[in-house]
């Protein structure tokens, strides 16, 4: 079959080599954007007089027919036509005849594909931003519900100090807020039009790049034609922001998986977000959380893949750049679905508040309270630390906790210790008293929740 670019070729094509070079199996996802870009381009060609208004109208009508057919799933793409741009151009030719050939005046597939990618990413980043908002709303609602739920706070995965579960959830809320900010800030750089950069050097035709940029709703224009067709940093930035976001989701999932285990039993996922085992009847596995943790790996892979593709490319366009697409589509899809699953999973998650609280009563996470207590009575903190450390050791040997040590024993250590030590050692007291800004006290968590609700207009 004759190629649209076949003029200077006389050798015959080999189907298997065509298949290797083709991007249509995946870049058909850009069909809508490609038609939109062409509509803007042809409008400009007509208005600037580069082609006649009559030809522009015929091409516009043809493109609109293609848009309708696309919406009805009636377009059949072929490998022979290589990519989405050539497929649609061929289809346009079939619709309206040789006038279709005028559409590509003052344009190259190089600026065309870059334009499609910008349009695609702009739309999908906006969608992901909205999905993050929904997830943040769920996190805040859960945090508000659990402001006063006490759980062990960990460092090194060892009980450290008791905290509010709401505080723990708000930590993720803040991470997600920054992820959203990063994506929002990146829109400025996604929102640029490469259309009119042509193959690499611009064009001799009197095009109006501002007109097409406005028509496509872009906020700005690439001011260097080589840059506009050859960089993909806007995609790399998206993949990088997505990798950070997925890393956050992955950490959260890891905790959920731990919390669902027999050893923790802090939370329970609803059946919708769990699966069973084909052999072990008792199993309820947190598969969805595990999958999100796993999928974070492929998003990081998409980032590393494209960085590696890009790092040695001379300016301007090289076919290597065709490799920018699958990773981008994959990440868009992975991030969007992971956020949806996360939102539903956390919203429906059952929290075993008593188990969480009990875990803070049978541990030494109140050791800092005792050391602080001694320090406020005038014992230097280092010395207090040493005293409590020794006491923890002796408790461990006896199989008891600090709250089980009788008052006489405390007073033998220091006369300054009084009856109020037991209240001090209660995990709730430890939480409530951590009123420093951003601390875990109920009051501070409540403040965080209220600020978050204001930010979300709730
Ligand atoms: N399918 C190509 C891509 O995705 C479109 C651009 C082709 N340009 C070229 N000069 N061969 O990169």
XYZ file of C-alpha atoms and ligand atoms in Angstrom:
470
model
C 0.000 0.000 0.000
C 1.280 3.486 -0.898
C 2.594 5.537 2.014
C 1.534 9.121 2.532
C 5.240 9.936 2.680
C 6.160 7.452 -0.088
C 7.284 9.848 -2.838
C 11.015 9.307 -2.565
C 10.793 5.559 -1.952
C 10.828 2.845 -4.557
C 11.538 -0.209 -2.429
C 8.597 -2.210 -1.187
C 7.423 -2.235 2.400
C 7.614 -5.234 4.639
C 4.604 -5.704 6.881
C 6.644 -6.914 9.848
C 8.923 -3.893 9.666
C 5.924 -1.575 9.309
C 4.494 -3.190 12.434
C 7.693 -2.462 14.347
C 7.610 1.187 13.374
C 3.897 1.714 13.889
C 2.474 3.503 16.902
C -1.199 3.189 15.974
C -1.846 0.287 18.390
C -1.365 2.769 21.234
C -1.457 6.316 19.849
C -5.060 5.841 18.695
C -5.762 7.093 22.217
C -4.822 10.498 20.813
C -7.475 10.427 18.078
C -9.722 13.021 19.714
C -6.835 15.404 20.374
C -5.473 14.903 16.865
C -8.778 15.912 15.306
C -9.082 18.883 17.668
C -5.569 20.008 16.731
C -6.321 19.663 13.021
C -9.550 21.635 13.354
C -7.645 24.530 14.932
C -4.900 24.324 12.324
C -7.250 24.337 9.345
C -9.258 27.211 10.786
C -6.044 29.208 10.990
C -4.992 28.175 7.467
C -8.331 29.483 6.173
C -8.375 32.701 8.180
C -4.815 33.632 7.256
C -5.525 32.927 3.588
C -2.871 30.201 3.386
C -5.593 28.006 1.895
C -8.950 29.171 0.582
C -11.905 29.482 2.958
C -13.714 27.008 0.752
C -11.012 24.351 1.133
C -10.827 25.062 4.839
C -14.584 24.538 5.116
C -14.409 21.234 3.238
C -11.583 19.985 5.462
C -13.398 21.155 8.594
C -16.544 19.299 7.575
C -14.490 16.169 6.871
C -12.777 16.376 10.256
C -16.125 16.811 11.954
C -17.391 13.670 10.252
C -14.331 11.833 11.537
C -14.983 13.168 15.046
C -18.539 11.798 14.906
C -17.340 8.455 13.616
C -14.752 8.333 16.365
C -17.426 9.000 18.983
C -19.485 6.149 17.512
C -16.500 3.820 17.446
C -16.677 3.584 13.678
C -13.059 4.355 12.801
C -10.902 1.378 11.922
C -7.191 2.055 12.290
C -4.566 0.154 10.337
C -0.909 -0.653 10.922
C -0.178 0.216 7.270
C -0.979 3.819 8.093
C 1.593 3.785 10.865
C 0.277 6.246 13.403
C -2.790 8.228 14.418
C -1.826 11.217 12.291
C -1.445 9.306 9.038
C -4.469 7.124 9.770
C -6.696 10.151 10.232
C -5.230 11.922 7.214
C -5.936 8.860 5.087
C -9.485 8.688 6.424
C -9.962 12.375 5.713
C -8.824 11.755 2.174
C -11.361 8.947 1.884
C -14.072 11.321 3.159
C -13.394 14.458 1.092
C -10.875 13.557 -1.606
C -7.573 15.263 -2.568
C -8.381 18.562 -0.806
C -7.571 16.639 2.384
C -3.913 16.951 1.346
C -4.051 20.699 2.081
C -4.509 20.124 5.802
C -0.839 19.337 6.290
C 0.281 22.697 4.848
C 2.685 24.436 7.262
C 2.583 21.520 9.663
C 4.636 18.433 10.424
C 3.780 15.316 12.350
C 6.444 16.533 14.758
C 4.501 19.552 15.975
C 1.245 17.661 15.476
C 2.170 14.820 17.829
C 3.616 17.190 20.427
C 0.370 19.190 20.313
C -1.706 16.035 20.758
C 0.350 15.009 23.766
C -0.008 18.417 25.404
C -3.769 18.396 24.861
C -4.073 14.851 26.190
C -1.968 15.444 29.269
C -3.654 18.730 30.130
C -7.044 17.039 30.178
C -5.885 14.018 32.162
C -3.817 15.930 34.698
C -6.906 18.015 35.413
C -8.873 14.814 35.914
C -6.215 13.412 38.268
C -6.223 16.682 40.223
C -9.976 16.299 40.734
C -9.557 12.704 41.859
C -6.991 13.824 44.436
C -9.509 16.340 45.773
C -12.055 13.558 46.262
C -9.477 11.434 48.062
C -8.458 14.355 50.284
C -12.113 14.865 51.206
C -12.384 11.236 52.283
C -9.157 11.482 54.281
C -10.345 14.560 56.134
C -13.727 13.005 56.884
C -12.034 9.883 58.298
C -9.550 11.991 60.244
C -12.379 14.008 61.768
C -14.134 10.806 62.769
C -10.912 9.562 64.402
C -9.456 12.683 65.956
C -9.743 11.017 69.360
C -8.853 7.475 68.310
C -5.563 6.553 69.912
C -3.030 4.317 68.230
C 0.630 3.525 68.628
C 2.862 5.865 66.652
C 5.889 4.075 65.228
C 9.492 4.703 64.394
C 11.521 1.757 63.063
C 8.152 -0.039 63.108
C 8.513 -0.165 66.908
C 6.024 1.492 69.243
C 7.344 5.010 69.767
C 4.715 7.357 71.211
C 0.934 7.154 71.160
C -0.744 9.331 68.545
C -4.196 10.147 67.249
C -5.268 8.031 64.276
C -6.721 11.226 62.830
C -3.220 12.709 62.985
C -1.865 9.735 61.064
C -4.504 10.178 58.374
C -3.851 13.908 58.180
C -0.191 13.162 57.474
C -1.314 11.461 54.256
C -3.760 14.272 53.589
C -0.841 16.702 53.612
C 1.260 14.538 51.315
C -1.604 14.298 48.860
C -2.138 18.034 49.047
C 1.464 18.603 47.992
C 1.116 16.013 45.219
C -1.870 17.938 43.971
C -0.012 21.235 44.172
C 2.874 19.806 42.169
C 0.498 18.639 39.442
C -1.336 21.956 39.437
C 1.918 23.888 39.131
C 3.040 21.630 36.290
C -0.058 22.582 34.281
C 1.658 25.864 33.483
C 4.240 23.941 31.485
C 1.806 21.438 29.992
C -0.399 24.288 28.840
C 1.925 25.338 25.994
C 1.314 25.042 22.280
C 3.994 23.482 20.058
C 1.709 23.823 17.012
C 3.430 25.796 14.269
C 6.939 24.678 15.225
C 6.493 22.476 12.137
C 9.205 19.856 11.560
C 11.889 21.691 13.528
C 12.575 25.114 12.056
C 9.176 26.778 11.776
C 7.625 27.456 8.375
C 7.744 29.874 5.485
C 3.943 30.125 5.468
C 2.453 33.151 7.256
C 0.878 31.068 10.029
C -0.633 32.546 13.187
C 0.526 30.455 16.131
C -1.304 32.600 18.646
C -4.559 31.953 16.818
C -4.202 28.157 17.001
C -2.993 28.323 20.615
C -6.075 30.370 21.554
C -8.352 28.092 19.604
C -6.957 25.077 21.480
C -7.199 26.843 24.831
C -3.456 26.851 25.489
C -2.140 29.417 27.939
C 1.131 29.947 26.063
C 3.321 29.017 23.126
C 6.744 27.378 22.787
C 8.930 30.231 21.668
C 11.626 28.044 20.097
C 10.579 25.661 17.352
C 13.376 23.131 18.048
C 12.442 23.017 21.716
C 8.719 22.712 20.956
C 9.071 19.563 18.869
C 11.885 17.816 20.668
C 11.471 18.106 24.409
C 9.231 15.920 26.473
C 10.019 17.434 29.857
C 6.318 18.146 30.365
C 5.727 14.379 30.294
C 8.757 13.658 32.457
C 7.503 16.134 35.019
C 4.134 14.412 35.038
C 5.769 10.988 35.422
C 7.951 12.324 38.184
C 5.048 13.930 40.043
C 3.087 10.715 39.554
C 5.950 8.623 40.923
C 5.978 10.698 44.103
C 2.203 10.451 44.380
C 2.279 6.678 43.865
C 5.067 6.378 46.434
C 2.749 8.056 48.932
C -0.130 5.749 48.061
C 2.231 2.782 48.255
C 3.389 3.655 51.768
C -0.195 4.085 52.885
C -1.102 0.729 51.318
C 1.813 -0.941 53.056
C 0.440 0.296 56.376
C -3.065 -0.846 55.539
C -1.726 -4.285 54.650
C 0.077 -4.465 57.995
C -2.944 -3.173 59.887
C -5.138 -5.856 58.281
C -2.833 -8.622 59.499
C -3.710 -10.941 62.365
C -0.922 -9.384 64.431
C -2.270 -5.835 64.158
C -6.022 -6.109 63.500
C -6.249 -2.311 63.489
C -8.495 -2.105 60.440
C -10.631 -4.257 58.237
C -11.259 -3.673 54.562
C -14.686 -4.293 53.156
C -15.220 -7.360 50.988
C -15.301 -5.242 47.817
C -11.663 -4.325 48.287
C -10.493 -7.783 49.377
C -10.139 -11.183 47.787
C -10.102 -14.761 49.017
C -7.719 -17.633 48.483
C -8.365 -20.547 46.155
C -7.054 -22.976 48.766
C -7.240 -21.359 52.223
C -10.882 -20.764 53.083
C -10.201 -18.356 55.936
C -8.287 -15.835 53.834
C -9.311 -12.259 53.222
C -6.447 -10.647 51.399
C -5.911 -6.894 50.952
C -5.201 -7.409 47.228
C -6.182 -3.936 46.084
C -3.794 -2.297 48.537
C -1.057 -4.711 47.470
C -1.719 -3.926 43.810
C -1.451 -0.183 44.340
C 1.824 -0.770 46.186
C 2.954 -2.894 43.241
C 1.749 -0.486 40.595
C 3.852 2.284 42.095
C 6.767 0.298 40.662
C 5.536 0.511 37.092
C 4.982 4.260 37.341
C 8.556 4.746 38.538
C 9.511 2.444 35.647
C 7.655 4.697 33.194
C 9.635 7.672 34.503
C 12.994 5.937 34.316
C 12.095 4.531 30.885
C 11.416 7.922 29.339
C 14.358 9.618 31.056
C 16.578 6.946 29.569
C 15.033 7.353 26.112
C 15.558 11.108 26.221
C 18.970 11.517 27.752
C 21.110 11.038 24.638
C 18.846 12.424 21.914
C 20.285 15.081 19.637
C 17.878 17.883 18.682
C 15.318 17.893 17.222
C 12.821 15.058 16.562
C 13.992 11.450 16.581
C 11.759 8.426 16.236
C 12.870 7.394 19.733
C 10.352 9.988 20.899
C 7.541 7.695 19.825
C 8.484 5.746 22.960
C 7.103 8.598 25.091
C 3.527 7.436 24.741
C 2.912 4.050 26.285
C 4.479 5.048 29.607
C 2.438 8.241 29.714
C -0.841 6.444 28.950
C 0.052 3.747 31.457
C 0.802 6.247 34.200
C -2.340 8.286 33.523
C -4.429 5.140 33.754
C -2.565 3.707 36.764
C -2.678 6.909 38.803
C -6.328 7.608 38.030
C -7.521 4.100 38.926
C -5.255 3.824 41.979
C -6.716 7.062 43.333
C -10.255 5.832 42.761
C -9.561 2.519 44.492
C -7.778 4.234 47.383
C -10.666 6.649 47.866
C -13.268 3.884 47.991
C -11.095 1.634 50.143
C -10.353 4.245 52.819
C -13.910 5.524 52.807
C -15.280 2.047 53.524
C -12.470 0.861 55.825
C -13.559 -0.288 59.290
C -11.325 0.925 62.088
C -10.953 -1.201 65.229
C -10.514 1.703 67.597
C -10.375 -0.408 70.756
C -7.632 -2.680 69.396
C -5.655 0.372 68.341
C -6.061 1.932 71.749
C -5.269 -1.310 73.605
C -2.034 -1.606 71.687
C -0.890 1.596 73.390
C -1.643 0.277 76.886
C 0.512 -2.827 76.664
C 3.753 -1.269 75.584
C 6.416 1.198 76.641
C 5.302 4.013 74.380
C 4.758 6.100 77.534
C 8.454 5.954 78.488
C 9.010 9.467 77.123
C 6.151 10.683 79.346
C 7.933 9.396 82.421
C 11.245 10.928 81.353
C 9.513 14.280 80.611
C 7.738 14.053 84.000
C 11.075 13.672 85.791
C 12.602 16.439 83.700
C 9.807 18.863 84.638
C 10.519 18.003 88.288
C 14.055 19.294 87.792
C 16.004 16.098 86.959
C 18.212 16.774 83.894
C 16.603 15.087 80.875
C 19.658 12.901 80.117
C 19.590 11.542 83.677
C 15.818 11.069 83.509
C 16.301 9.154 80.253
C 18.810 6.858 81.960
C 16.535 6.234 84.974
C 13.559 5.371 82.771
C 15.707 3.177 80.519
C 16.780 1.116 83.547
C 13.195 0.917 84.756
C 12.015 -0.315 81.341
C 14.678 -3.001 81.468
C 13.578 -4.191 84.890
C 9.884 -4.088 83.856
C 10.708 -6.163 80.786
C 12.381 -8.721 83.005
C 9.316 -8.812 85.277
C 6.868 -8.847 82.381
C 5.087 -5.652 83.484
C 4.698 -2.115 82.097
C 5.491 1.301 83.515
C 1.884 1.838 84.581
C 2.090 -1.367 86.695
C 5.038 -0.179 88.800
C 3.800 0.559 92.368
C 4.093 4.107 93.714
C 6.547 3.072 96.429
C 8.943 1.849 93.776
C 8.615 5.095 91.882
C 9.228 7.062 95.035
C 12.294 4.958 95.760
C 13.673 6.248 92.456
C 12.730 9.832 93.214
C 10.677 11.444 95.937
C 9.488 13.898 93.385
C 7.230 11.250 91.801
C 3.632 11.510 92.971
C 0.293 9.757 92.439
C -0.362 11.815 89.295
C 2.296 9.751 87.523
C -0.358 7.174 86.552
C -2.456 9.724 84.789
C 0.670 10.998 83.044
C 1.439 7.493 81.845
C -2.013 6.959 80.266
C -1.716 7.004 76.464
C -4.612 9.404 76.140
C -2.799 11.911 78.355
C 0.335 11.481 76.248
C -1.644 12.359 73.133
C -3.741 15.172 74.589
C -0.684 16.938 76.012
C 1.189 17.121 72.699
C -0.239 20.508 71.901
C 2.763 21.938 70.069
C 1.894 23.282 66.611
C 1.299 20.357 64.264
C 1.451 17.912 67.170
C -0.877 14.986 67.774
C -3.123 16.456 70.510
C -6.845 16.220 69.800
C -6.948 19.996 69.698
C -4.144 20.213 67.132
C -5.641 17.459 64.964
C -9.003 19.194 65.121
C -7.286 22.405 64.000
C -5.659 20.563 61.064
C -9.022 19.084 60.103
C -10.738 22.474 60.217
C -7.983 24.078 58.105
C -8.253 21.222 55.614
C -12.012 21.603 55.399
C -11.599 25.295 54.707
C -9.073 24.487 51.974
C -11.553 22.032 50.468
C -14.472 24.472 50.882
C -16.254 21.954 53.099
N 4.226 8.496 15.503
C 5.228 9.486 15.625
C 5.564 9.682 17.107
O 4.793 9.295 17.877
C 4.743 10.792 15.077
C 5.824 11.715 14.635
C 6.510 11.161 13.473
N 7.451 12.072 12.920
C 8.433 11.654 12.087
N 9.218 12.560 11.671
N 8.595 10.405 11.765
O 6.586 10.198 17.453
